[in-house]
């Protein structure tokens, strides 16, 4: 399979973990990178073997050897630069969430469809054997009928000047970590009669930052009567990125479903038995890049495509409104 030829927008810290290391492991080419600070881009390129450094993001998009863009910019810059990449005819692997709100996500989806390029939203956890096993337990009926799903994404606070606390940059706990919790709820729809609907949401604003959620909790309901509980925070004392699935015959718990390279356990308890499975510490970002390549080269299905991104953003917007906050604004041009 011909290696993917990737251009990177920015030298964000996550880019090393989310694209550079997976590219090395999968044989993808890191063709180009640009950053607001050229020195940072030069350092990133030297560390990760990027072939060349460009003066601007636009130059990366104009590079004829680049076929796909990785976008790790601040949330509010996802939509605008995803749209620019699409207009340049590039496929897009974007960090989550794909846009600031559902309306902008729909613009990205429609633009990609018109241009004939792929957009993949970076919900990397979905491709790891930990989450695949959770879904397999449901699919095989080992847990019985689905009754309840708990997804928890809480972490200690980032620094006060971090973009994740900026409303204009589409920050907030739900946007940064909570989107994983909502997406994971949506991912069990095949075993719950369909997609969940939001029942209620509650949130607390970060001190001195009106409109920016430090925490947000939400309740959901599935068509088959199963319920979902989402807990998300960027003000917790400790990190907890866990998922629990409860059925009529038993339950399964993944202590670190979003960071399975740290803890790859799935703990299963049924009426008859109790056991622990370890599914491997290979990075979920590597599985994600393999899935992206399989889609672009072989037409393999892409579950986290632009349609999926719109559905997730709709649920995020609904949760903000139900909690008495506003959806994140589109970045002013």
C-alpha positions as YAML, in Angstrom:
chain: A
units: angstrom
residues:
- id: 1
  name: UNK
  ca: [0.00, 0.00, 0.00]
- id: 2
  name: UNK
  ca: [1.39, 3.38, -0.99]
- id: 3
  name: UNK
  ca: [2.29, 5.41, 2.10]
- id: 4
  name: UNK
  ca: [0.05, 8.31, 3.01]
- id: 5
  name: UNK
  ca: [1.62, 11.71, 2.37]
- id: 6
  name: UNK
  ca: [0.71, 13.94, 5.30]
- id: 7
  name: UNK
  ca: [0.99, 17.66, 5.96]
- id: 8
  name: UNK
  ca: [0.70, 18.98, 9.51]
- id: 9
  name: UNK
  ca: [-0.88, 22.29, 10.47]
- id: 10
  name: UNK
  ca: [0.97, 23.44, 13.57]
- id: 11
  name: UNK
  ca: [3.51, 21.94, 15.93]
- id: 12
  name: UNK
  ca: [1.09, 21.32, 18.79]
- id: 13
  name: UNK
  ca: [2.30, 18.95, 21.49]
- id: 14
  name: UNK
  ca: [-0.41, 16.43, 20.63]
- id: 15
  name: UNK
  ca: [0.90, 16.15, 17.06]
- id: 16
  name: UNK
  ca: [3.89, 14.12, 18.17]
- id: 17
  name: UNK
  ca: [1.72, 11.52, 19.86]
- id: 18
  name: UNK
  ca: [-1.26, 11.62, 17.50]
- id: 19
  name: UNK
  ca: [0.38, 11.71, 14.05]
- id: 20
  name: UNK
  ca: [4.20, 11.65, 14.12]
- id: 21
  name: UNK
  ca: [4.64, 8.43, 16.08]
- id: 22
  name: UNK
  ca: [1.77, 6.63, 14.27]
- id: 23
  name: UNK
  ca: [3.27, 7.74, 10.93]
- id: 24
  name: UNK
  ca: [6.60, 6.23, 11.90]
- id: 25
  name: UNK
  ca: [4.95, 2.95, 12.88]
- id: 26
  name: UNK
  ca: [2.72, 2.71, 9.81]
- id: 27
  name: UNK
  ca: [5.20, 3.95, 7.21]
- id: 28
  name: UNK
  ca: [3.29, 7.13, 6.36]
- id: 29
  name: UNK
  ca: [5.33, 10.07, 5.09]
- id: 30
  name: UNK
  ca: [5.35, 13.32, 7.02]
- id: 31
  name: UNK
  ca: [5.83, 15.57, 4.02]
- id: 32
  name: UNK
  ca: [5.47, 19.05, 5.48]
- id: 33
  name: UNK
  ca: [4.73, 21.07, 8.60]
- id: 34
  name: UNK
  ca: [4.18, 24.75, 9.35]
- id: 35
  name: UNK
  ca: [3.62, 26.61, 12.59]
- id: 36
  name: UNK
  ca: [3.06, 30.20, 13.70]
- id: 37
  name: UNK
  ca: [6.58, 30.06, 15.09]
- id: 38
  name: UNK
  ca: [8.96, 28.75, 12.42]
- id: 39
  name: UNK
  ca: [11.52, 27.75, 15.04]
- id: 40
  name: UNK
  ca: [8.93, 25.43, 16.62]
- id: 41
  name: UNK
  ca: [8.16, 23.95, 13.21]
- id: 42
  name: UNK
  ca: [11.88, 23.42, 12.53]
- id: 43
  name: UNK
  ca: [12.33, 21.71, 15.90]
- id: 44
  name: UNK
  ca: [9.27, 19.51, 15.34]
- id: 45
  name: UNK
  ca: [10.48, 18.53, 11.87]
- id: 46
  name: UNK
  ca: [13.92, 17.66, 13.17]
- id: 47
  name: UNK
  ca: [12.54, 15.57, 16.02]
- id: 48
  name: UNK
  ca: [9.97, 13.66, 13.98]
- id: 49
  name: UNK
  ca: [11.54, 13.39, 10.53]
- id: 50
  name: UNK
  ca: [9.23, 15.75, 8.65]
- id: 51
  name: UNK
  ca: [10.62, 16.24, 5.17]
- id: 52
  name: UNK
  ca: [10.24, 20.02, 4.95]
- id: 53
  name: UNK
  ca: [9.06, 23.08, 6.81]
- id: 54
  name: UNK
  ca: [6.81, 25.63, 5.14]
- id: 55
  name: UNK
  ca: [6.37, 29.28, 6.04]
- id: 56
  name: UNK
  ca: [2.59, 29.05, 6.51]
- id: 57
  name: UNK
  ca: [-0.36, 26.69, 6.78]
- id: 58
  name: UNK
  ca: [-1.46, 27.85, 3.32]
- id: 59
  name: UNK
  ca: [1.88, 26.70, 1.94]
- id: 60
  name: UNK
  ca: [1.32, 23.24, 3.41]
- id: 61
  name: UNK
  ca: [-2.08, 23.10, 1.72]
- id: 62
  name: UNK
  ca: [-0.51, 24.19, -1.58]
- id: 63
  name: UNK
  ca: [2.21, 21.53, -1.44]
- id: 64
  name: UNK
  ca: [1.47, 19.14, -4.34]
- id: 65
  name: UNK
  ca: [3.01, 16.17, -2.52]
- id: 66
  name: UNK
  ca: [0.68, 16.52, 0.47]
- id: 67
  name: UNK
  ca: [-2.48, 14.45, 0.02]
- id: 68
  name: UNK
  ca: [-3.89, 14.59, 3.54]
- id: 69
  name: UNK
  ca: [-3.83, 17.19, 6.30]
- id: 70
  name: UNK
  ca: [-3.62, 16.60, 10.04]
- id: 71
  name: UNK
  ca: [-5.21, 19.49, 11.93]
- id: 72
  name: UNK
  ca: [-4.29, 19.74, 15.65]
- id: 73
  name: UNK
  ca: [-4.98, 23.47, 16.01]
- id: 74
  name: UNK
  ca: [-7.15, 25.06, 18.71]
- id: 75
  name: UNK
  ca: [-10.81, 24.00, 18.52]
- id: 76
  name: UNK
  ca: [-12.05, 27.18, 16.86]
- id: 77
  name: UNK
  ca: [-9.47, 26.72, 14.07]
- id: 78
  name: UNK
  ca: [-10.60, 23.20, 13.21]
- id: 79
  name: UNK
  ca: [-13.56, 24.24, 11.07]
- id: 80
  name: UNK
  ca: [-11.88, 27.08, 9.14]
- id: 81
  name: UNK
  ca: [-8.71, 25.15, 8.32]
- id: 82
  name: UNK
  ca: [-10.60, 21.95, 7.57]
- id: 83
  name: UNK
  ca: [-12.61, 23.95, 5.03]
- id: 84
  name: UNK
  ca: [-9.42, 25.42, 3.53]
- id: 85
  name: UNK
  ca: [-7.85, 21.98, 3.28]
- id: 86
  name: UNK
  ca: [-10.95, 20.61, 1.58]
- id: 87
  name: UNK
  ca: [-10.95, 23.52, -0.88]
- id: 88
  name: UNK
  ca: [-7.33, 22.62, -1.70]
- id: 89
  name: UNK
  ca: [-8.42, 19.06, -2.46]
- id: 90
  name: UNK
  ca: [-6.78, 17.49, 0.58]
- id: 91
  name: UNK
  ca: [-8.19, 14.74, 2.74]
- id: 92
  name: UNK
  ca: [-8.48, 15.72, 6.39]
- id: 93
  name: UNK
  ca: [-7.70, 14.02, 9.69]
- id: 94
  name: UNK
  ca: [-8.88, 16.58, 12.22]
- id: 95
  name: UNK
  ca: [-8.58, 16.63, 15.95]
- id: 96
  name: UNK
  ca: [-11.88, 16.50, 17.72]
- id: 97
  name: UNK
  ca: [-14.23, 18.22, 17.72]
- id: 98
  name: UNK
  ca: [-14.20, 18.85, 13.97]
- id: 99
  name: UNK
  ca: [-15.74, 22.33, 14.30]
- id: 100
  name: UNK
  ca: [-16.96, 24.86, 16.85]
- id: 101
  name: UNK
  ca: [-20.64, 23.95, 16.50]
- id: 102
  name: UNK
  ca: [-23.02, 21.81, 14.47]
- id: 103
  name: UNK
  ca: [-23.63, 24.43, 11.80]
- id: 104
  name: UNK
  ca: [-19.92, 24.70, 11.08]
- id: 105
  name: UNK
  ca: [-19.53, 20.91, 11.13]
- id: 106
  name: UNK
  ca: [-22.28, 20.72, 8.50]
- id: 107
  name: UNK
  ca: [-20.38, 23.19, 6.32]
- id: 108
  name: UNK
  ca: [-17.32, 20.94, 6.54]
- id: 109
  name: UNK
  ca: [-19.37, 17.85, 5.72]
- id: 110
  name: UNK
  ca: [-21.03, 19.46, 2.71]
- id: 111
  name: UNK
  ca: [-17.77, 20.89, 1.39]
- id: 112
  name: UNK
  ca: [-16.06, 17.52, 1.65]
- id: 113
  name: UNK
  ca: [-18.90, 15.79, -0.18]
- id: 114
  name: UNK
  ca: [-18.81, 18.37, -2.96]
- id: 115
  name: UNK
  ca: [-15.02, 18.19, -3.33]
- id: 116
  name: UNK
  ca: [-14.89, 14.41, -3.06]
- id: 117
  name: UNK
  ca: [-12.43, 14.22, -0.18]
- id: 118
  name: UNK
  ca: [-12.54, 12.33, 3.10]
- id: 119
  name: UNK
  ca: [-12.81, 13.90, 6.55]
- id: 120
  name: UNK
  ca: [-11.96, 11.81, 9.60]
- id: 121
  name: UNK
  ca: [-12.60, 13.14, 13.10]
- id: 122
  name: UNK
  ca: [-10.02, 12.09, 15.67]
- id: 123
  name: UNK
  ca: [-12.03, 9.88, 18.01]
- id: 124
  name: UNK
  ca: [-9.11, 7.47, 18.05]
- id: 125
  name: UNK
  ca: [-10.37, 5.42, 21.02]
- id: 126
  name: UNK
  ca: [-12.99, 3.82, 18.76]
- id: 127
  name: UNK
  ca: [-10.35, 1.88, 16.80]
- id: 128
  name: UNK
  ca: [-8.53, 0.32, 19.75]
- id: 129
  name: UNK
  ca: [-9.23, -3.28, 20.80]
- id: 130
  name: UNK
  ca: [-10.44, -2.03, 24.21]
- id: 131
  name: UNK
  ca: [-13.45, -0.28, 22.72]
- id: 132
  name: UNK
  ca: [-13.86, -2.95, 20.06]
- id: 133
  name: UNK
  ca: [-14.10, -5.53, 22.85]
- id: 134
  name: UNK
  ca: [-16.70, -3.50, 24.74]
- id: 135
  name: UNK
  ca: [-18.81, -3.45, 21.59]
- id: 136
  name: UNK
  ca: [-18.19, -7.14, 20.93]
- id: 137
  name: UNK
  ca: [-19.49, -8.02, 24.38]
- id: 138
  name: UNK
  ca: [-22.72, -6.25, 23.48]
- id: 139
  name: UNK
  ca: [-22.89, -7.72, 19.99]
- id: 140
  name: UNK
  ca: [-22.44, -11.29, 21.25]
- id: 141
  name: UNK
  ca: [-24.96, -10.84, 24.04]
- id: 142
  name: UNK
  ca: [-22.45, -11.66, 26.77]
- id: 143
  name: UNK
  ca: [-23.78, -8.75, 28.85]
- id: 144
  name: UNK
  ca: [-27.41, -9.35, 27.91]
- id: 145
  name: UNK
  ca: [-29.58, -6.46, 26.79]
- id: 146
  name: UNK
  ca: [-28.04, -3.02, 27.18]
- id: 147
  name: UNK
  ca: [-29.42, -1.13, 30.18]
- id: 148
  name: UNK
  ca: [-27.02, 1.69, 31.05]
- id: 149
  name: UNK
  ca: [-23.79, 3.33, 29.84]
- id: 150
  name: UNK
  ca: [-21.56, 5.54, 32.00]
- id: 151
  name: UNK
  ca: [-18.81, 7.56, 30.33]
- id: 152
  name: UNK
  ca: [-16.52, 9.65, 32.52]
- id: 153
  name: UNK
  ca: [-13.94, 12.12, 31.19]
- id: 154
  name: UNK
  ca: [-12.54, 14.23, 34.02]
- id: 155
  name: UNK
  ca: [-9.05, 15.68, 34.44]
- id: 156
  name: UNK
  ca: [-7.09, 18.22, 36.49]
- id: 157
  name: UNK
  ca: [-7.29, 21.79, 35.19]
- id: 158
  name: UNK
  ca: [-5.02, 23.01, 32.40]
- id: 159
  name: UNK
  ca: [-3.09, 26.26, 33.01]
- id: 160
  name: UNK
  ca: [-5.24, 29.39, 33.17]
- id: 161
  name: UNK
  ca: [-3.84, 30.69, 29.86]
- id: 162
  name: UNK
  ca: [-4.54, 27.43, 28.03]
- id: 163
  name: UNK
  ca: [-6.69, 27.80, 24.85]
- id: 164
  name: UNK
  ca: [-9.04, 25.19, 26.27]
- id: 165
  name: UNK
  ca: [-10.34, 27.86, 28.66]
- id: 166
  name: UNK
  ca: [-11.05, 30.35, 25.85]
- id: 167
  name: UNK
  ca: [-14.64, 30.82, 24.70]
- id: 168
  name: UNK
  ca: [-13.59, 32.49, 21.40]
- id: 169
  name: UNK
  ca: [-11.35, 29.48, 20.73]
- id: 170
  name: UNK
  ca: [-14.29, 27.12, 21.40]
- id: 171
  name: UNK
  ca: [-12.99, 25.91, 24.74]
- id: 172
  name: UNK
  ca: [-14.67, 24.24, 27.68]
- id: 173
  name: UNK
  ca: [-14.72, 20.83, 29.33]
- id: 174
  name: UNK
  ca: [-17.35, 19.39, 27.01]
- id: 175
  name: UNK
  ca: [-15.43, 20.45, 23.91]
- id: 176
  name: UNK
  ca: [-12.07, 19.21, 25.14]
- id: 177
  name: UNK
  ca: [-12.73, 15.93, 26.95]
- id: 178
  name: UNK
  ca: [-16.51, 15.63, 27.17]
- id: 179
  name: UNK
  ca: [-16.89, 15.14, 23.43]
- id: 180
  name: UNK
  ca: [-15.28, 11.70, 23.90]
- id: 181
  name: UNK
  ca: [-17.89, 10.83, 26.52]
- id: 182
  name: UNK
  ca: [-20.77, 11.84, 24.27]
- id: 183
  name: UNK
  ca: [-19.27, 10.10, 21.24]
- id: 184
  name: UNK
  ca: [-18.82, 6.90, 23.22]
- id: 185
  name: UNK
  ca: [-22.50, 7.02, 24.14]
- id: 186
  name: UNK
  ca: [-23.40, 7.42, 20.47]
- id: 187
  name: UNK
  ca: [-21.13, 4.49, 19.54]
- id: 188
  name: UNK
  ca: [-23.36, 1.92, 21.29]
- id: 189
  name: UNK
  ca: [-26.41, 2.88, 19.22]
- id: 190
  name: UNK
  ca: [-26.42, -0.43, 17.25]
- id: 191
  name: UNK
  ca: [-27.21, -2.31, 20.49]
- id: 192
  name: UNK
  ca: [-29.66, 0.25, 21.90]
- id: 193
  name: UNK
  ca: [-32.20, 0.56, 19.13]
- id: 194
  name: UNK
  ca: [-30.62, 3.71, 17.72]
- id: 195
  name: UNK
  ca: [-28.92, 6.93, 18.69]
- id: 196
  name: UNK
  ca: [-29.39, 8.44, 22.15]
- id: 197
  name: UNK
  ca: [-31.38, 11.58, 22.84]
- id: 198
  name: UNK
  ca: [-30.41, 14.15, 25.42]
- id: 199
  name: UNK
  ca: [-32.67, 14.17, 28.49]
- id: 200
  name: UNK
  ca: [-30.96, 16.81, 30.64]
- id: 201
  name: UNK
  ca: [-27.64, 18.54, 31.29]
- id: 202
  name: UNK
  ca: [-26.08, 20.59, 34.06]
- id: 203
  name: UNK
  ca: [-22.89, 22.63, 33.98]
- id: 204
  name: UNK
  ca: [-20.65, 24.87, 36.08]
- id: 205
  name: UNK
  ca: [-18.71, 27.78, 34.61]
- id: 206
  name: UNK
  ca: [-15.02, 28.33, 35.21]
- id: 207
  name: UNK
  ca: [-14.45, 31.14, 37.70]
- id: 208
  name: UNK
  ca: [-14.07, 34.50, 35.93]
- id: 209
  name: UNK
  ca: [-14.74, 32.88, 32.54]
- id: 210
  name: UNK
  ca: [-18.45, 33.35, 31.72]
- id: 211
  name: UNK
  ca: [-19.80, 30.81, 29.29]
- id: 212
  name: UNK
  ca: [-16.86, 28.42, 29.64]
- id: 213
  name: UNK
  ca: [-17.81, 25.14, 31.28]
- id: 214
  name: UNK
  ca: [-15.45, 23.75, 33.89]
- id: 215
  name: UNK
  ca: [-17.72, 20.73, 34.18]
- id: 216
  name: UNK
  ca: [-20.82, 19.40, 32.46]
- id: 217
  name: UNK
  ca: [-22.90, 16.34, 33.25]
- id: 218
  name: UNK
  ca: [-25.60, 14.96, 30.98]
- id: 219
  name: UNK
  ca: [-28.27, 12.26, 31.00]
- id: 220
  name: UNK
  ca: [-29.34, 10.43, 27.85]
- id: 221
  name: UNK
  ca: [-31.90, 7.87, 26.81]
- id: 222
  name: UNK
  ca: [-31.79, 5.29, 24.02]
- id: 223
  name: UNK
  ca: [-34.73, 4.05, 21.93]
- id: 224
  name: UNK
  ca: [-34.69, 0.65, 23.68]
- id: 225
  name: UNK
  ca: [-35.10, 2.33, 27.09]
- id: 226
  name: UNK
  ca: [-31.43, 2.10, 28.11]
- id: 227
  name: UNK
  ca: [-29.98, 5.18, 29.78]
- id: 228
  name: UNK
  ca: [-26.67, 6.99, 29.55]
- id: 229
  name: UNK
  ca: [-24.77, 9.16, 32.01]
- id: 230
  name: UNK
  ca: [-21.97, 11.52, 30.98]
- id: 231
  name: UNK
  ca: [-19.64, 13.18, 33.48]
- id: 232
  name: UNK
  ca: [-16.99, 15.56, 32.24]
- id: 233
  name: UNK
  ca: [-14.73, 18.08, 33.95]
- id: 234
  name: UNK
  ca: [-11.50, 20.04, 33.55]
- id: 235
  name: UNK
  ca: [-11.40, 20.85, 37.26]
- id: 236
  name: UNK
  ca: [-11.02, 17.45, 38.88]
- id: 237
  name: UNK
  ca: [-8.31, 16.41, 41.32]
- id: 238
  name: UNK
  ca: [-7.41, 13.27, 39.38]
- id: 239
  name: UNK
  ca: [-7.80, 11.95, 35.85]
- id: 240
  name: UNK
  ca: [-10.58, 9.45, 35.10]
- id: 241
  name: UNK
  ca: [-11.24, 8.45, 31.48]
- id: 242
  name: UNK
  ca: [-13.47, 5.43, 32.00]
- id: 243
  name: UNK
  ca: [-16.43, 3.67, 30.44]
- id: 244
  name: UNK
  ca: [-18.87, 1.23, 32.06]
- id: 245
  name: UNK
  ca: [-21.48, -0.73, 30.14]
- id: 246
  name: UNK
  ca: [-24.24, -2.47, 32.09]
- id: 247
  name: UNK
  ca: [-26.54, -5.12, 30.67]
- id: 248
  name: UNK
  ca: [-29.15, -7.49, 31.98]
- id: 249
  name: UNK
  ca: [-26.57, -10.28, 32.42]
- id: 250
  name: UNK
  ca: [-23.51, -8.35, 33.54]
- id: 251
  name: UNK
  ca: [-21.26, -5.34, 33.08]
- id: 252
  name: UNK
  ca: [-17.94, -4.38, 31.50]
- id: 253
  name: UNK
  ca: [-15.62, -1.64, 32.70]
- id: 254
  name: UNK
  ca: [-12.72, -0.02, 30.84]
- id: 255
  name: UNK
  ca: [-10.71, 2.13, 33.29]
- id: 256
  name: UNK
  ca: [-8.94, 4.08, 30.52]
- id: 257
  name: UNK
  ca: [-10.85, 3.65, 27.28]
- id: 258
  name: UNK
  ca: [-9.53, 6.89, 25.75]
- id: 259
  name: UNK
  ca: [-5.90, 6.26, 26.80]
- id: 260
  name: UNK
  ca: [-5.63, 2.48, 26.47]
- id: 261
  name: UNK
  ca: [-1.85, 2.66, 26.06]
- id: 262
  name: UNK
  ca: [-1.83, 3.55, 29.78]
- id: 263
  name: UNK
  ca: [-4.31, 0.89, 30.89]
- id: 264
  name: UNK
  ca: [-5.61, -1.67, 28.42]
- id: 265
  name: UNK
  ca: [-7.91, -3.59, 30.75]
- id: 266
  name: UNK
  ca: [-11.53, -4.54, 30.22]
- id: 267
  name: UNK
  ca: [-13.02, -5.90, 33.45]
- id: 268
  name: UNK
  ca: [-16.06, -8.10, 32.93]
- id: 269
  name: UNK
  ca: [-18.49, -9.21, 35.63]
- id: 270
  name: UNK
  ca: [-21.46, -11.40, 34.80]
- id: 271
  name: UNK
  ca: [-23.90, -13.34, 36.94]
- id: 272
  name: UNK
  ca: [-21.75, -16.42, 36.43]
- id: 273
  name: UNK
  ca: [-18.18, -15.16, 36.29]
- id: 274
  name: UNK
  ca: [-15.63, -12.37, 36.66]
- id: 275
  name: UNK
  ca: [-12.51, -11.87, 34.55]
- id: 276
  name: UNK
  ca: [-10.02, -9.28, 33.33]
- id: 277
  name: UNK
  ca: [-8.86, -8.98, 29.73]
- id: 278
  name: UNK
  ca: [-5.82, -7.02, 28.59]
- id: 279
  name: UNK
  ca: [-6.11, -5.89, 24.99]
- id: 280
  name: UNK
  ca: [-2.68, -4.43, 24.25]
- id: 281
  name: UNK
  ca: [-0.85, -1.12, 24.77]
- id: 282
  name: UNK
  ca: [-0.46, -0.21, 21.10]
- id: 283
  name: UNK
  ca: [-1.55, 3.41, 20.74]
- id: 284
  name: UNK
  ca: [-5.12, 4.05, 19.66]
- id: 285
  name: UNK
  ca: [-3.72, 6.84, 17.44]
- id: 286
  name: UNK
  ca: [-1.83, 4.22, 15.46]
- id: 287
  name: UNK
  ca: [-4.99, 2.18, 14.95]
- id: 288
  name: UNK
  ca: [-6.70, 5.39, 13.84]
- id: 289
  name: UNK
  ca: [-4.08, 6.21, 11.21]
- id: 290
  name: UNK
  ca: [-4.25, 2.63, 9.93]
- id: 291
  name: UNK
  ca: [-8.03, 3.03, 9.54]
- id: 292
  name: UNK
  ca: [-7.57, 6.36, 7.73]
- id: 293
  name: UNK
  ca: [-5.07, 4.78, 5.33]
- id: 294
  name: UNK
  ca: [-7.32, 1.77, 4.75]
- id: 295
  name: UNK
  ca: [-10.16, 4.10, 3.84]
- id: 296
  name: UNK
  ca: [-8.13, 6.23, 1.45]
- id: 297
  name: UNK
  ca: [-6.31, 3.33, -0.20]
- id: 298
  name: UNK
  ca: [-8.89, 0.54, -0.13]
- id: 299
  name: UNK
  ca: [-12.25, 2.21, 0.53]
- id: 300
  name: UNK
  ca: [-12.64, 0.64, 3.97]
- id: 301
  name: UNK
  ca: [-15.53, 2.05, 6.04]
- id: 302
  name: UNK
  ca: [-14.80, 5.17, 8.08]
- id: 303
  name: UNK
  ca: [-17.06, 5.32, 11.15]
- id: 304
  name: UNK
  ca: [-15.77, 8.73, 12.29]
- id: 305
  name: UNK
  ca: [-16.50, 10.53, 9.04]
- id: 306
  name: UNK
  ca: [-17.97, 13.98, 8.45]
- id: 307
  name: UNK
  ca: [-21.56, 12.77, 8.89]
- id: 308
  name: UNK
  ca: [-20.67, 11.28, 12.26]
- id: 309
  name: UNK
  ca: [-18.95, 14.55, 13.21]
- id: 310
  name: UNK
  ca: [-22.13, 16.54, 12.56]
- id: 311
  name: UNK
  ca: [-24.20, 14.18, 14.73]
- id: 312
  name: UNK
  ca: [-21.72, 14.51, 17.59]
- id: 313
  name: UNK
  ca: [-21.65, 18.30, 17.33]
- id: 314
  name: UNK
  ca: [-25.44, 18.41, 17.36]
- id: 315
  name: UNK
  ca: [-25.45, 16.51, 20.64]
- id: 316
  name: UNK
  ca: [-22.75, 18.82, 22.06]
- id: 317
  name: UNK
  ca: [-24.76, 21.90, 21.11]
- id: 318
  name: UNK
  ca: [-27.92, 20.41, 22.65]
- id: 319
  name: UNK
  ca: [-26.04, 19.67, 25.89]
- id: 320
  name: UNK
  ca: [-24.77, 23.23, 26.14]
- id: 321
  name: UNK
  ca: [-28.25, 24.66, 25.60]
- id: 322
  name: UNK
  ca: [-29.84, 22.26, 28.09]
- id: 323
  name: UNK
  ca: [-27.23, 23.27, 30.68]
- id: 324
  name: UNK
  ca: [-28.01, 26.96, 30.20]
- id: 325
  name: UNK
  ca: [-24.90, 27.77, 28.17]
- id: 326
  name: UNK
  ca: [-24.45, 28.68, 24.53]
- id: 327
  name: UNK
  ca: [-22.92, 26.49, 21.84]
- id: 328
  name: UNK
  ca: [-19.38, 27.55, 21.00]
- id: 329
  name: UNK
  ca: [-19.25, 30.49, 18.57]
- id: 330
  name: UNK
  ca: [-17.76, 30.20, 15.11]
- id: 331
  name: UNK
  ca: [-14.44, 32.03, 14.97]
- id: 332
  name: UNK
  ca: [-14.90, 35.58, 13.67]
- id: 333
  name: UNK
  ca: [-13.18, 36.09, 10.35]
...
